[in-house]
CSV table of C-alpha atoms in Angstrom, one decimal:
chain,number,residue,atom,x,y,z
U,1,MET,CA,4.8,15.7,3.0
U,2,SER,CA,4.9,19.4,3.2
U,3,GLY,CA,4.7,21.2,6.5
U,4,ILE,CA,1.9,23.6,5.4
U,5,GLU,CA,-0.4,21.0,3.9
U,6,LEU,CA,-3.3,20.0,6.1
U,7,ARG,CA,-4.2,17.0,3.9
U,8,PRO,CA,-1.1,15.7,2.1
U,9,ARG,CA,-1.6,13.9,-1.2
U,10,PHE,CA,0.5,11.4,-3.1
U,11,LYS,CA,0.3,9.1,-6.2
U,12,LEU,CA,1.7,5.7,-6.7
U,13,GLN,CA,1.5,3.2,-9.5
U,14,THR,CA,1.7,-0.6,-9.4
U,15,PRO,CA,1.7,-3.3,-12.1
U,16,LEU,CA,-1.0,-5.1,-10.2
U,17,GLN,CA,-4.5,-5.2,-11.7
U,18,ARG,CA,-7.1,-3.0,-10.0
U,19,GLU,CA,-9.4,-5.9,-9.0
U,20,GLN,CA,-6.4,-7.9,-7.7
U,21,LEU,CA,-5.3,-4.9,-5.7
U,22,LEU,CA,-8.8,-4.4,-4.2
U,23,GLU,CA,-9.0,-8.1,-3.3
U,24,GLN,CA,-5.6,-7.8,-1.6
U,25,PHE,CA,-6.8,-4.8,0.4
U,26,LYS,CA,-10.0,-6.6,1.5
U,27,HIS,CA,-8.0,-9.7,2.6
U,28,HIS,CA,-5.3,-7.7,4.3
U,29,LEU,CA,-7.6,-5.4,6.2
U,30,LYS,CA,-9.5,-8.4,7.6
U,31,SER,CA,-6.4,-10.4,8.6
U,32,ASN,CA,-3.7,-8.0,9.5
U,33,SER,CA,-2.1,-8.4,12.9
U,34,SER,CA,-1.4,-4.7,13.5
U,35,GLY,CA,-5.0,-3.7,13.9
U,36,PHE,CA,-5.4,-1.4,10.9
U,37,ARG,CA,-9.0,-1.5,9.7
U,38,GLY,CA,-10.9,0.0,6.8
U,39,THR,CA,-13.4,-0.3,4.1
U,40,VAL,CA,-13.2,-1.2,0.4
U,41,ARG,CA,-16.0,0.1,-1.8
U,42,ASP,CA,-16.0,0.1,-5.6
U,43,TYR,CA,-12.6,1.6,-6.4
U,44,HIS,CA,-12.2,3.5,-3.1
U,45,VAL,CA,-10.3,2.3,0.0
U,46,VAL,CA,-10.4,4.0,3.4
U,47,ILE,CA,-7.8,2.8,6.0
U,48,ASN,CA,-8.0,3.8,9.7
U,49,ILE,CA,-5.6,3.6,12.6
U,50,PRO,CA,-6.1,0.7,15.0
U,51,GLN,CA,-9.0,1.5,17.4
U,52,LYS,CA,-6.8,1.3,20.5
U,53,ASP,CA,-4.5,4.0,19.1
U,54,GLN,CA,-7.1,6.4,17.9
U,55,HIS,CA,-7.7,9.9,19.2
U,56,TYR,CA,-9.5,13.0,18.0
U,57,TRP,CA,-6.6,13.9,15.6
U,58,SER,CA,-6.0,10.5,14.2
U,59,PRO,CA,-5.7,10.6,10.4
U,60,GLN,CA,-7.2,8.3,7.9
U,61,LEU,CA,-5.9,7.3,4.5
U,62,ASP,CA,-8.3,7.6,1.5
U,63,LEU,CA,-7.2,5.8,-1.6
U,64,SER,CA,-8.7,6.1,-5.1
U,65,ILE,CA,-7.7,3.3,-7.5
U,66,ASP,CA,-7.7,3.8,-11.2
U,67,GLU,CA,-6.4,1.7,-14.1
U,68,ILE,CA,-4.4,3.6,-16.8
U,69,ASP,CA,-2.4,2.0,-19.6
U,70,GLY,CA,-2.2,-1.4,-18.0
U,71,LYS,CA,-0.9,0.0,-14.7
U,72,THR,CA,-2.9,0.7,-11.6
U,73,LEU,CA,-2.7,4.3,-10.3
U,74,VAL,CA,-3.3,4.7,-6.5
U,75,LYS,CA,-4.1,8.3,-5.5
U,76,GLY,CA,-3.9,8.9,-1.7
U,77,VAL,CA,-5.0,11.6,0.6
U,78,MET,CA,-4.2,11.6,4.3
U,79,GLY,CA,-6.0,13.8,6.7
U,80,PRO,CA,-8.3,13.9,9.7
U,81,LYS,CA,-11.6,12.1,9.7
U,82,PRO,CA,-14.3,13.8,7.6
U,83,ALA,CA,-16.1,15.2,10.7
U,84,VAL,CA,-13.0,16.9,12.0
U,85,TRP,CA,-12.2,18.2,8.5
U,86,THR,CA,-15.7,19.5,8.0
U,87,LYS,CA,-15.7,21.2,11.4
U,88,PHE,CA,-12.5,23.1,10.6
U,89,MET,CA,-13.7,24.1,7.2
U,90,PHE,CA,-16.9,25.4,8.7
U,91,ILE,CA,-14.9,27.4,11.3
U,92,TYR,CA,-12.5,28.8,8.6
U,93,SER,CA,-15.4,29.8,6.3
U,94,SER,CA,-17.5,31.3,9.1
U,95,LEU,CA,-14.7,33.4,10.6
U,96,GLY,CA,-13.5,34.4,7.1
U,97,LEU,CA,-17.1,35.6,6.3
U,98,VAL,CA,-17.3,37.5,9.6
U,99,ALA,CA,-13.8,39.1,9.1
U,100,THR,CA,-14.8,40.2,5.6
U,101,PHE,CA,-18.1,41.7,6.9
U,102,GLY,CA,-16.3,43.4,9.8
U,103,LEU,CA,-13.7,44.9,7.4
U,104,MET,CA,-16.4,46.2,5.0
U,105,VAL,CA,-18.4,47.7,7.9
U,106,GLY,CA,-15.3,49.1,9.6
U,107,ILE,CA,-14.0,50.8,6.4
U,108,SER,CA,-17.5,52.3,5.9
U,109,GLN,CA,-17.6,53.5,9.5
U,110,ILE,CA,-14.1,55.1,9.2
U,111,THR,CA,-15.2,56.8,5.9
U,112,LEU,CA,-18.3,58.1,7.5
U,113,ASP,CA,-16.4,59.2,10.6
U,114,GLN,CA,-18.5,57.0,12.9
U,115,SER,CA,-17.6,54.7,15.8
U,116,ASN,CA,-15.6,51.9,14.1
U,117,TRP,CA,-16.7,48.7,15.9
U,118,GLY,CA,-16.5,46.9,12.6
U,119,MET,CA,-12.7,46.9,12.8
U,120,TRP,CA,-12.9,45.2,16.2
U,121,VAL,CA,-15.1,42.5,14.6
U,122,PHE,CA,-12.5,42.2,11.8
U,123,ALA,CA,-9.6,41.9,14.3
U,124,LEU,CA,-11.3,39.3,16.5
U,125,ALA,CA,-12.4,37.2,13.5
U,126,SER,CA,-8.8,37.4,12.1
U,127,LEU,CA,-7.4,36.3,15.4
U,128,GLY,CA,-9.9,33.5,15.5
U,129,LEU,CA,-8.7,32.4,12.0
U,130,PHE,CA,-5.1,32.3,13.2
U,131,VAL,CA,-5.9,30.5,16.4
U,132,SER,CA,-7.9,27.9,14.4
U,133,TYR,CA,-5.1,27.4,12.0
U,134,PHE,CA,-2.5,26.8,14.8
U,135,ILE,CA,-4.9,24.4,16.5
U,136,ALA,CA,-5.2,22.5,13.2
U,137,GLN,CA,-1.4,22.5,12.9
U,138,ALA,CA,-1.0,21.2,16.5
U,139,GLY,CA,-3.5,18.4,15.7
U,140,LYS,CA,-1.6,17.6,12.6
U,141,LYS,CA,1.6,17.2,14.7
U,142,LEU,CA,-0.3,14.9,17.1
U,143,GLY,CA,-1.3,12.7,14.1
U,144,HIS,CA,2.1,12.9,12.3
U,145,ASP,CA,3.5,9.5,13.4
U,146,GLN,CA,0.2,7.8,12.6
U,147,MET,CA,0.3,9.3,9.1
U,148,HIS,CA,3.7,7.6,8.6
U,149,ASP,CA,2.2,4.3,10.1
U,150,LEU,CA,-0.6,4.5,7.5
U,151,TYR,CA,1.7,5.1,4.7
U,152,ASN,CA,4.1,2.3,5.7
U,153,PHE,CA,1.0,0.0,6.0
U,154,LEU,CA,0.1,0.9,2.5
U,155,LEU,CA,3.6,0.2,1.2
U,156,ASP,CA,3.6,-3.2,3.0
U,157,GLU,CA,0.2,-3.9,1.5
U,158,LEU,CA,1.5,-3.3,-2.0
U,159,ASN,CA,4.5,-5.5,-1.4
U,160,HIS,CA,6.9,-2.7,-2.3
U,161,CYS,CA,5.9,-3.1,-6.0
U,162,VAL,CA,5.0,0.6,-6.4
U,163,GLU,CA,6.7,3.5,-8.0
U,164,PRO,CA,6.0,7.1,-6.8
U,165,ILE,CA,4.8,9.4,-9.5
U,166,PRO,CA,6.5,12.8,-9.3
U,167,GLU,CA,4.3,15.9,-9.0
U,168,PHE,CA,4.8,18.6,-11.6
């Protein structure tokens, strides 16, 4: 998992049939002793950290399961819960828009030889973007061990009959 990715992705393949794999997930999520919980809907599985270990930055594992050429392809994305992810995307988008607006106004003000408060808006919004990014990275570090726990739970669930698919 790369250090710059906020939501690492991976692909695995297994010789198990898709329905067999989904049933295995349903059974294991109900009966596992480690406390992992989750949901299985259609061809999508979401696995969460045990309730007692969860905090604001706890990740979740989203799996999409497809069948291709007789093998089952498991695509995974690890990241914060959707509410946390959406909040940060809103913050990034808002501050990016404000920074762009401030830069445009600031350049216009400089061109017209006026008071350039737009550049201050640009600077503060850019600072906000950097601060938000570093807060997200700190949160990612807080959830790092739990990401490995989720991935190991997945590998245990698949009984080690998986092959990683290299990214090109």
